[in-house]
PDB file of N, CA, C and O in Angstrom:
ATOM      1  N   MET A   1     -15.782 -58.169  29.426  1.00  0.00           N
ATOM      2  CA  MET A   1     -16.811 -57.185  29.149  1.00  0.00           C
ATOM      3  C   MET A   1     -18.207 -57.786  29.362  1.00  0.00           C
ATOM      4  O   MET A   1     -19.105 -57.115  29.806  1.00  0.00           O
ATOM      5  N   ASN A   2     -18.392 -59.062  29.057  1.00  0.00           N
ATOM      6  CA  ASN A   2     -19.699 -59.684  29.207  1.00  0.00           C
ATOM      7  C   ASN A   2     -20.115 -59.796  30.666  1.00  0.00           C
ATOM      8  O   ASN A   2     -21.290 -59.643  30.982  1.00  0.00           O
ATOM      9  N   VAL A   3     -19.172 -60.066  31.542  1.00  0.00           N
ATOM     10  CA  VAL A   3     -19.499 -60.197  32.958  1.00  0.00           C
ATOM     11  C   VAL A   3     -19.951 -58.856  33.510  1.00  0.00           C
ATOM     12  O   VAL A   3     -20.945 -58.775  34.246  1.00  0.00           O
ATOM     13  N   LYS A   4     -19.256 -57.791  33.151  1.00  0.00           N
ATOM     14  CA  LYS A   4     -19.628 -56.449  33.615  1.00  0.00           C
ATOM     15  C   LYS A   4     -21.027 -56.084  33.115  1.00  0.00           C
ATOM     16  O   LYS A   4     -21.855 -55.586  33.882  1.00  0.00           O
ATOM     17  N   ASN A   5     -21.298 -56.363  31.863  1.00  0.00           N
ATOM     18  CA  ASN A   5     -22.608 -56.069  31.288  1.00  0.00           C
ATOM     19  C   ASN A   5     -23.699 -56.890  31.988  1.00  0.00           C
ATOM     20  O   ASN A   5     -24.791 -56.380  32.264  1.00  0.00           O
ATOM     21  N   PHE A   6     -23.400 -58.148  32.275  1.00  0.00           N
ATOM     22  CA  PHE A   6     -24.352 -59.001  32.968  1.00  0.00           C
ATOM     23  C   PHE A   6     -24.687 -58.448  34.349  1.00  0.00           C
ATOM     24  O   PHE A   6     -25.861 -58.400  34.747  1.00  0.00           O
ATOM     25  N   VAL A   7     -23.678 -58.015  35.082  1.00  0.00           N
ATOM     26  CA  VAL A   7     -23.898 -57.486  36.426  1.00  0.00           C
ATOM     27  C   VAL A   7     -24.717 -56.201  36.359  1.00  0.00           C
ATOM     28  O   VAL A   7     -25.673 -56.020  37.126  1.00  0.00           O
ATOM     29  N   ILE A   8     -24.399 -55.329  35.442  1.00  0.00           N
ATOM     30  CA  ILE A   8     -25.138 -54.062  35.308  1.00  0.00           C
ATOM     31  C   ILE A   8     -26.597 -54.327  34.948  1.00  0.00           C
ATOM     32  O   ILE A   8     -27.518 -53.738  35.534  1.00  0.00           O
ATOM     33  N   GLU A   9     -26.831 -55.218  33.985  1.00  0.00           N
ATOM     34  CA  GLU A   9     -28.206 -55.541  33.595  1.00  0.00           C
ATOM     35  C   GLU A   9     -28.965 -56.249  34.720  1.00  0.00           C
ATOM     36  O   GLU A   9     -30.167 -56.027  34.897  1.00  0.00           O
ATOM     37  N   SER A  10     -28.282 -57.091  35.477  1.00  0.00           N
ATOM     38  CA  SER A  10     -28.931 -57.777  36.599  1.00  0.00           C
ATOM     39  C   SER A  10     -29.364 -56.791  37.669  1.00  0.00           C
ATOM     40  O   SER A  10     -30.489 -56.872  38.194  1.00  0.00           O
ATOM     41  N   ILE A  11     -28.510 -55.845  37.993  1.00  0.00           N
ATOM     42  CA  ILE A  11     -28.863 -54.824  38.986  1.00  0.00           C
ATOM     43  C   ILE A  11     -30.030 -53.985  38.496  1.00  0.00           C
ATOM     44  O   ILE A  11     -30.972 -53.705  39.246  1.00  0.00           O
ATOM     45  N   ASP A  12     -30.007 -53.597  37.226  1.00  0.00           N
ATOM     46  CA  ASP A  12     -31.110 -52.810  36.655  1.00  0.00           C
ATOM     47  C   ASP A  12     -32.419 -53.589  36.708  1.00  0.00           C
ATOM     48  O   ASP A  12     -33.468 -53.031  37.047  1.00  0.00           O
ATOM     49  N   GLU A  13     -32.360 -54.869  36.385  1.00  0.00           N
ATOM     50  CA  GLU A  13     -33.577 -55.678  36.410  1.00  0.00           C
ATOM     51  C   GLU A  13     -34.118 -55.823  37.835  1.00  0.00           C
ATOM     52  O   GLU A  13     -35.323 -55.734  38.060  1.00  0.00           O
ATOM     53  N   MET A  14     -33.237 -56.022  38.798  1.00  0.00           N
ATOM     54  CA  MET A  14     -33.679 -56.169  40.184  1.00  0.00           C
ATOM     55  C   MET A  14     -34.297 -54.876  40.710  1.00  0.00           C
ATOM     56  O   MET A  14     -35.235 -54.909  41.509  1.00  0.00           O
ATOM     57  N   ARG A  15     -33.803 -53.749  40.280  1.00  0.00           N
ATOM     58  CA  ARG A  15     -34.326 -52.464  40.762  1.00  0.00           C
ATOM     59  C   ARG A  15     -35.601 -52.043  40.057  1.00  0.00           C
ATOM     60  O   ARG A  15     -36.502 -51.487  40.681  1.00  0.00           O
ATOM     61  N   ASN A  16     -35.698 -52.275  38.756  1.00  0.00           N
ATOM     62  CA  ASN A  16     -36.770 -51.661  37.973  1.00  0.00           C
ATOM     63  C   ASN A  16     -37.817 -52.632  37.430  1.00  0.00           C
ATOM     64  O   ASN A  16     -38.926 -52.205  37.120  1.00  0.00           O
ATOM     65  N   LYS A  17     -37.487 -53.896  37.291  1.00  0.00           N
ATOM     66  CA  LYS A  17     -38.423 -54.813  36.646  1.00  0.00           C
ATOM     67  C   LYS A  17     -39.047 -55.835  37.592  1.00  0.00           C
ATOM     68  O   LYS A  17     -40.077 -56.411  37.273  1.00  0.00           O
ATOM     69  N   VAL A  18     -38.422 -56.073  38.727  1.00  0.00           N
ATOM     70  CA  VAL A  18     -38.943 -57.045  39.683  1.00  0.00           C
ATOM     71  C   VAL A  18     -39.990 -56.368  40.556  1.00  0.00           C
ATOM     72  O   VAL A  18     -39.783 -55.267  41.050  1.00  0.00           O
ATOM     73  N   THR A  19     -41.129 -57.028  40.729  1.00  0.00           N
ATOM     74  CA  THR A  19     -42.142 -56.496  41.640  1.00  0.00           C
ATOM     75  C   THR A  19     -41.951 -57.180  42.994  1.00  0.00           C
ATOM     76  O   THR A  19     -42.090 -58.400  43.119  1.00  0.00           O
ATOM     77  N   TRP A  20     -41.617 -56.411  43.982  1.00  0.00           N
ATOM     78  CA  TRP A  20     -41.357 -56.930  45.312  1.00  0.00           C
ATOM     79  C   TRP A  20     -42.650 -56.913  46.115  1.00  0.00           C
ATOM     80  O   TRP A  20     -43.452 -55.995  46.000  1.00  0.00           O
ATOM     81  N   PRO A  21     -42.876 -57.926  46.960  1.00  0.00           N
ATOM     82  CA  PRO A  21     -44.115 -57.949  47.759  1.00  0.00           C
ATOM     83  C   PRO A  21     -44.086 -56.884  48.849  1.00  0.00           C
ATOM     84  O   PRO A  21     -43.032 -56.437  49.288  1.00  0.00           O
ATOM     85  N   LYS A  22     -45.286 -56.500  49.276  1.00  0.00           N
ATOM     86  CA  LYS A  22     -45.401 -55.577  50.403  1.00  0.00           C
ATOM     87  C   LYS A  22     -44.957 -56.300  51.671  1.00  0.00           C
ATOM     88  O   LYS A  22     -44.979 -57.525  51.762  1.00  0.00           O
ATOM     89  N   TYR A  23     -44.566 -55.533  52.668  1.00  0.00           N
ATOM     90  CA  TYR A  23     -44.056 -56.112  53.901  1.00  0.00           C
ATOM     91  C   TYR A  23     -45.118 -56.971  54.590  1.00  0.00           C
ATOM     92  O   TYR A  23     -44.814 -58.051  55.107  1.00  0.00           O
ATOM     93  N   SER A  24     -46.372 -56.529  54.565  1.00  0.00           N
ATOM     94  CA  SER A  24     -47.440 -57.305  55.215  1.00  0.00           C
ATOM     95  C   SER A  24     -47.659 -58.639  54.495  1.00  0.00           C
ATOM     96  O   SER A  24     -47.904 -59.669  55.143  1.00  0.00           O
ATOM     97  N   THR A  25     -47.563 -58.641  53.186  1.00  0.00           N
ATOM     98  CA  THR A  25     -47.692 -59.886  52.431  1.00  0.00           C
ATOM     99  C   THR A  25     -46.543 -60.826  52.755  1.00  0.00           C
ATOM    100  O   THR A  25     -46.732 -62.041  52.913  1.00  0.00           O
ATOM    101  N   LEU A  26     -45.374 -60.269  52.880  1.00  0.00           N
ATOM    102  CA  LEU A  26     -44.198 -61.061  53.231  1.00  0.00           C
ATOM    103  C   LEU A  26     -44.349 -61.674  54.626  1.00  0.00           C
ATOM    104  O   LEU A  26     -44.015 -62.844  54.843  1.00  0.00           O
ATOM    105  N   GLN A  27     -44.873 -60.897  55.569  1.00  0.00           N
ATOM    106  CA  GLN A  27     -45.105 -61.410  56.920  1.00  0.00           C
ATOM    107  C   GLN A  27     -46.122 -62.549  56.906  1.00  0.00           C
ATOM    108  O   GLN A  27     -45.934 -63.566  57.567  1.00  0.00           O
ATOM    109  N   ASN A  28     -47.223 -62.349  56.161  1.00  0.00           N
ATOM    110  CA  ASN A  28     -48.246 -63.394  56.086  1.00  0.00           C
ATOM    111  C   ASN A  28     -47.682 -64.673  55.491  1.00  0.00           C
ATOM    112  O   ASN A  28     -47.977 -65.777  55.965  1.00  0.00           O
ATOM    113  N   SER A  29     -46.876 -64.542  54.466  1.00  0.00           N
ATOM    114  CA  SER A  29     -46.271 -65.719  53.847  1.00  0.00           C
ATOM    115  C   SER A  29     -45.310 -66.412  54.813  1.00  0.00           C
ATOM    116  O   SER A  29     -45.267 -67.647  54.875  1.00  0.00           O
ATOM    117  N   ALA A  30     -44.553 -65.640  55.564  1.00  0.00           N
ATOM    118  CA  ALA A  30     -43.617 -66.221  56.525  1.00  0.00           C
ATOM    119  C   ALA A  30     -44.362 -66.975  57.619  1.00  0.00           C
ATOM    120  O   ALA A  30     -43.948 -68.075  58.023  1.00  0.00           O
ATOM    121  N   VAL A  31     -45.457 -66.413  58.105  1.00  0.00           N
ATOM    122  CA  VAL A  31     -46.254 -67.084  59.136  1.00  0.00           C
ATOM    123  C   VAL A  31     -46.856 -68.367  58.577  1.00  0.00           C
ATOM    124  O   VAL A  31     -46.854 -69.409  59.240  1.00  0.00           O
ATOM    125  N   LEU A  32     -47.342 -68.311  57.347  1.00  0.00           N
ATOM    126  CA  LEU A  32     -47.917 -69.494  56.713  1.00  0.00           C
ATOM    127  C   LEU A  32     -46.883 -70.602  56.584  1.00  0.00           C
ATOM    128  O   LEU A  32     -47.155 -71.772  56.891  1.00  0.00           O
ATOM    129  N   VAL A  33     -45.679 -70.262  56.160  1.00  0.00           N
ATOM    130  CA  VAL A  33     -44.607 -71.254  56.029  1.00  0.00           C
ATOM    131  C   VAL A  33     -44.241 -71.820  57.396  1.00  0.00           C
ATOM    132  O   VAL A  33     -44.032 -73.030  57.544  1.00  0.00           O
ATOM    133  N   LEU A  34     -44.175 -70.980  58.416  1.00  0.00           N
ATOM    134  CA  LEU A  34     -43.842 -71.442  59.761  1.00  0.00           C
ATOM    135  C   LEU A  34     -44.897 -72.415  60.287  1.00  0.00           C
ATOM    136  O   LEU A  34     -44.559 -73.493  60.803  1.00  0.00           O
ATOM    137  N   VAL A  35     -46.162 -72.063  60.146  1.00  0.00           N
ATOM    138  CA  VAL A  35     -47.247 -72.927  60.631  1.00  0.00           C
ATOM    139  C   VAL A  35     -47.264 -74.241  59.860  1.00  0.00           C
ATOM    140  O   VAL A  35     -47.378 -75.323  60.451  1.00  0.00           O
ATOM    141  N   ALA A  36     -47.126 -74.173  58.538  1.00  0.00           N
ATOM    142  CA  ALA A  36     -47.125 -75.389  57.723  1.00  0.00           C
ATOM    143  C   ALA A  36     -45.940 -76.282  58.095  1.00  0.00           C
ATOM    144  O   ALA A  36     -46.081 -77.505  58.167  1.00  0.00           O
ATOM    145  N   SER A  37     -44.794 -75.693  58.349  1.00  0.00           N
ATOM    146  CA  SER A  37     -43.613 -76.471  58.733  1.00  0.00           C
ATOM    147  C   SER A  37     -43.814 -77.154  60.077  1.00  0.00           C
ATOM    148  O   SER A  37     -43.429 -78.319  60.260  1.00  0.00           O
ATOM    149  N   LEU A  38     -44.407 -76.449  61.026  1.00  0.00           N
ATOM    150  CA  LEU A  38     -44.675 -77.051  62.341  1.00  0.00           C
ATOM    151  C   LEU A  38     -45.665 -78.200  62.236  1.00  0.00           C
ATOM    152  O   LEU A  38     -45.475 -79.256  62.847  1.00  0.00           O
ATOM    153  N   ILE A  39     -46.723 -78.004  61.454  1.00  0.00           N
ATOM    154  CA  ILE A  39     -47.713 -79.069  61.269  1.00  0.00           C
ATOM    155  C   ILE A  39     -47.066 -80.272  60.611  1.00  0.00           C
ATOM    156  O   ILE A  39     -47.263 -81.427  61.021  1.00  0.00           O
ATOM    157  N   PHE A  40     -46.274 -80.027  59.577  1.00  0.00           N
ATOM    158  CA  PHE A  40     -45.587 -81.109  58.877  1.00  0.00           C
ATOM    159  C   PHE A  40     -44.643 -81.855  59.821  1.00  0.00           C
ATOM    160  O   PHE A  40     -44.602 -83.091  59.823  1.00  0.00           O
ATOM    161  N   ALA A  41     -43.911 -81.127  60.650  1.00  0.00           N
ATOM    162  CA  ALA A  41     -42.991 -81.753  61.598  1.00  0.00           C
ATOM    163  C   ALA A  41     -43.759 -82.598  62.612  1.00  0.00           C
ATOM    164  O   ALA A  41     -43.312 -83.705  62.971  1.00  0.00           O
ATOM    165  N   LEU A  42     -44.892 -82.107  63.090  1.00  0.00           N
ATOM    166  CA  LEU A  42     -45.692 -82.883  64.041  1.00  0.00           C
ATOM    167  C   LEU A  42     -46.232 -84.162  63.412  1.00  0.00           C
ATOM    168  O   LEU A  42     -46.202 -85.233  64.036  1.00  0.00           O
ATOM    169  N   VAL A  43     -46.711 -84.059  62.184  1.00  0.00           N
ATOM    170  CA  VAL A  43     -47.242 -85.249  61.504  1.00  0.00           C
ATOM    171  C   VAL A  43     -46.138 -86.278  61.296  1.00  0.00           C
ATOM    172  O   VAL A  43     -46.326 -87.468  61.583  1.00  0.00           O
ATOM    173  N   ILE A  44     -44.986 -85.838  60.815  1.00  0.00           N
ATOM    174  CA  ILE A  44     -43.870 -86.761  60.606  1.00  0.00           C
ATOM    175  C   ILE A  44     -43.417 -87.355  61.940  1.00  0.00           C
ATOM    176  O   ILE A  44     -43.104 -88.551  62.035  1.00  0.00           O
ATOM    177  N   GLY A  45     -43.405 -86.545  63.006  1.00  0.00           N
ATOM    178  CA  GLY A  45     -43.041 -87.046  64.327  1.00  0.00           C
ATOM    179  C   GLY A  45     -44.004 -88.108  64.821  1.00  0.00           C
ATOM    180  O   GLY A  45     -43.590 -89.121  65.392  1.00  0.00           O
ATOM    181  N   LEU A  46     -45.300 -87.891  64.615  1.00  0.00           N
ATOM    182  CA  LEU A  46     -46.292 -88.890  65.028  1.00  0.00           C
ATOM    183  C   LEU A  46     -46.162 -90.173  64.221  1.00  0.00           C
ATOM    184  O   LEU A  46     -46.291 -91.280  64.778  1.00  0.00           O
ATOM    185  N   ILE A  47     -45.912 -90.042  62.930  1.00  0.00           N
ATOM    186  CA  ILE A  47     -45.711 -91.235  62.101  1.00  0.00           C
ATOM    187  C   ILE A  47     -44.485 -92.001  62.584  1.00  0.00           C
ATOM    188  O   ILE A  47     -44.509 -93.229  62.703  1.00  0.00           O
ATOM    189  N   ASP A  48     -43.417 -91.296  62.891  1.00  0.00           N
ATOM    190  CA  ASP A  48     -42.187 -91.934  63.370  1.00  0.00           C
ATOM    191  C   ASP A  48     -42.421 -92.627  64.707  1.00  0.00           C
ATOM    192  O   ASP A  48     -41.967 -93.768  64.907  1.00  0.00           O
ATOM    193  N   LEU A  49     -43.114 -91.962  65.618  1.00  0.00           N
ATOM    194  CA  LEU A  49     -43.398 -92.549  66.921  1.00  0.00           C
ATOM    195  C   LEU A  49     -44.254 -93.801  66.780  1.00  0.00           C
ATOM    196  O   LEU A  49     -43.989 -94.831  67.420  1.00  0.00           O
ATOM    197  N   THR A  50     -45.262 -93.741  65.946  1.00  0.00           N
ATOM    198  CA  THR A  50     -46.128 -94.899  65.717  1.00  0.00           C
ATOM    199  C   THR A  50     -45.338 -96.054  65.125  1.00  0.00           C
ATOM    200  O   THR A  50     -45.454 -97.205  65.577  1.00  0.00           O
ATOM    201  N   PHE A  51     -44.537 -95.759  64.114  1.00  0.00           N
ATOM    202  CA  PHE A  51     -43.733 -96.813  63.488  1.00  0.00           C
ATOM    203  C   PHE A  51     -42.755 -97.425  64.484  1.00  0.00           C
ATOM    204  O   PHE A  51     -42.553 -98.643  64.512  1.00  0.00           O
ATOM    205  N   GLU A  52     -42.140 -96.568  65.305  1.00  0.00           N
ATOM    206  CA  GLU A  52     -41.202 -97.071  66.319  1.00  0.00           C
ATOM    207  C   GLU A  52     -41.909 -98.003  67.298  1.00  0.00           C
ATOM    208  O   GLU A  52     -41.392 -99.068  67.651  1.00  0.00           O
ATOM    209  N   ASN A  53     -43.107 -97.625  67.745  1.00  0.00           N
ATOM    210  CA  ASN A  53     -43.848 -98.474  68.686  1.00  0.00           C
ATOM    211  C   ASN A  53     -44.265 -99.789  68.047  1.00  0.00           C
ATOM    212  O   ASN A  53     -44.207-100.849  68.689  1.00  0.00           O
ATOM    213  N   ILE A  54     -44.664 -99.743  66.796  1.00  0.00           N
ATOM    214  CA  ILE A  54     -45.050-100.974  66.095  1.00  0.00           C
ATOM    215  C   ILE A  54     -43.848-101.896  65.947  1.00  0.00           C
ATOM    216  O   ILE A  54     -43.940-103.110  66.182  1.00  0.00           O
ATOM    217  N   MET A  55     -42.705-101.340  65.572  1.00  0.00           N
ATOM    218  CA  MET A  55     -41.508-102.163  65.399  1.00  0.00           C
ATOM    219  C   MET A  55     -41.030-102.731  66.734  1.00  0.00           C
ATOM    220  O   MET A  55     -40.599-103.890  66.802  1.00  0.00           O
ATOM    221  N   THR A  56     -41.111-101.934  67.787  1.00  0.00           N
ATOM    222  CA  THR A  56     -40.727-102.427  69.115  1.00  0.00           C
ATOM    223  C   THR A  56     -41.633-103.577  69.535  1.00  0.00           C
ATOM    224  O   THR A  56     -41.165-104.608  70.021  1.00  0.00           O
ATOM    225  N   TRP A  57     -42.925-103.419  69.354  1.00  0.00           N
ATOM    226  CA  TRP A  57     -43.882-104.490  69.675  1.00  0.00           C
ATOM    227  C   TRP A  57     -43.583-105.736  68.851  1.00  0.00           C
ATOM    228  O   TRP A  57     -43.575-106.849  69.372  1.00  0.00           O
ATOM    229  N   PHE A  58     -43.305-105.553  67.557  1.00  0.00           N
ATOM    230  CA  PHE A  58     -43.040-106.687  66.673  1.00  0.00           C
ATOM    231  C   PHE A  58     -41.779-107.428  67.089  1.00  0.00           C
ATOM    232  O   PHE A  58     -41.759-108.669  67.148  1.00  0.00           O
ATOM    233  N   TYR A  59     -40.701-106.707  67.392  1.00  0.00           N
ATOM    234  CA  TYR A  59     -39.446-107.349  67.770  1.00  0.00           C
ATOM    235  C   TYR A  59     -39.531-107.993  69.153  1.00  0.00           C
ATOM    236  O   TYR A  59     -38.812-108.957  69.436  1.00  0.00           O
ATOM    237  N   ASP A  60     -40.360-107.466  70.016  1.00  0.00           N
ATOM    238  CA  ASP A  60     -40.540-108.081  71.336  1.00  0.00           C
ATOM    239  C   ASP A  60     -41.253-109.417  71.271  1.00  0.00           C
ATOM    240  O   ASP A  60     -41.209-110.208  72.223  1.00  0.00           O
ATOM    241  N   LEU A  61     -41.942-109.690  70.169  1.00  0.00           N
ATOM    242  CA  LEU A  61     -42.611-110.977  70.017  1.00  0.00           C
ATOM    243  C   LEU A  61     -41.615-112.113  69.855  1.00  0.00           C
ATOM    244  O   LEU A  61     -41.924-113.264  70.148  1.00  0.00           O
ATOM    245  N   PHE A  62     -40.415-111.808  69.372  1.00  0.00           N
ATOM    246  CA  PHE A  62     -39.427-112.850  69.084  1.00  0.00           C
ATOM    247  C   PHE A  62     -38.386-112.880  70.116  1.00  0.00           C
ATOM    248  O   PHE A  62     -37.666-112.443  70.643  1.00  0.00           O
TER     249      PHE A  62
END
């Protein structure tokens, strides 16, 4: 009985108590996350490339 009550209350809460964002706000947030992820990936890629070049130079000394 508790599981059934939980499911019914969860559905009611999702329909009536949750405030869902507007579609335009959702789009803006998605674009922001995409741009931030790309920037983060580029920065990490540059750090990795730099570290790789430094390590290659260092190991070539020996």
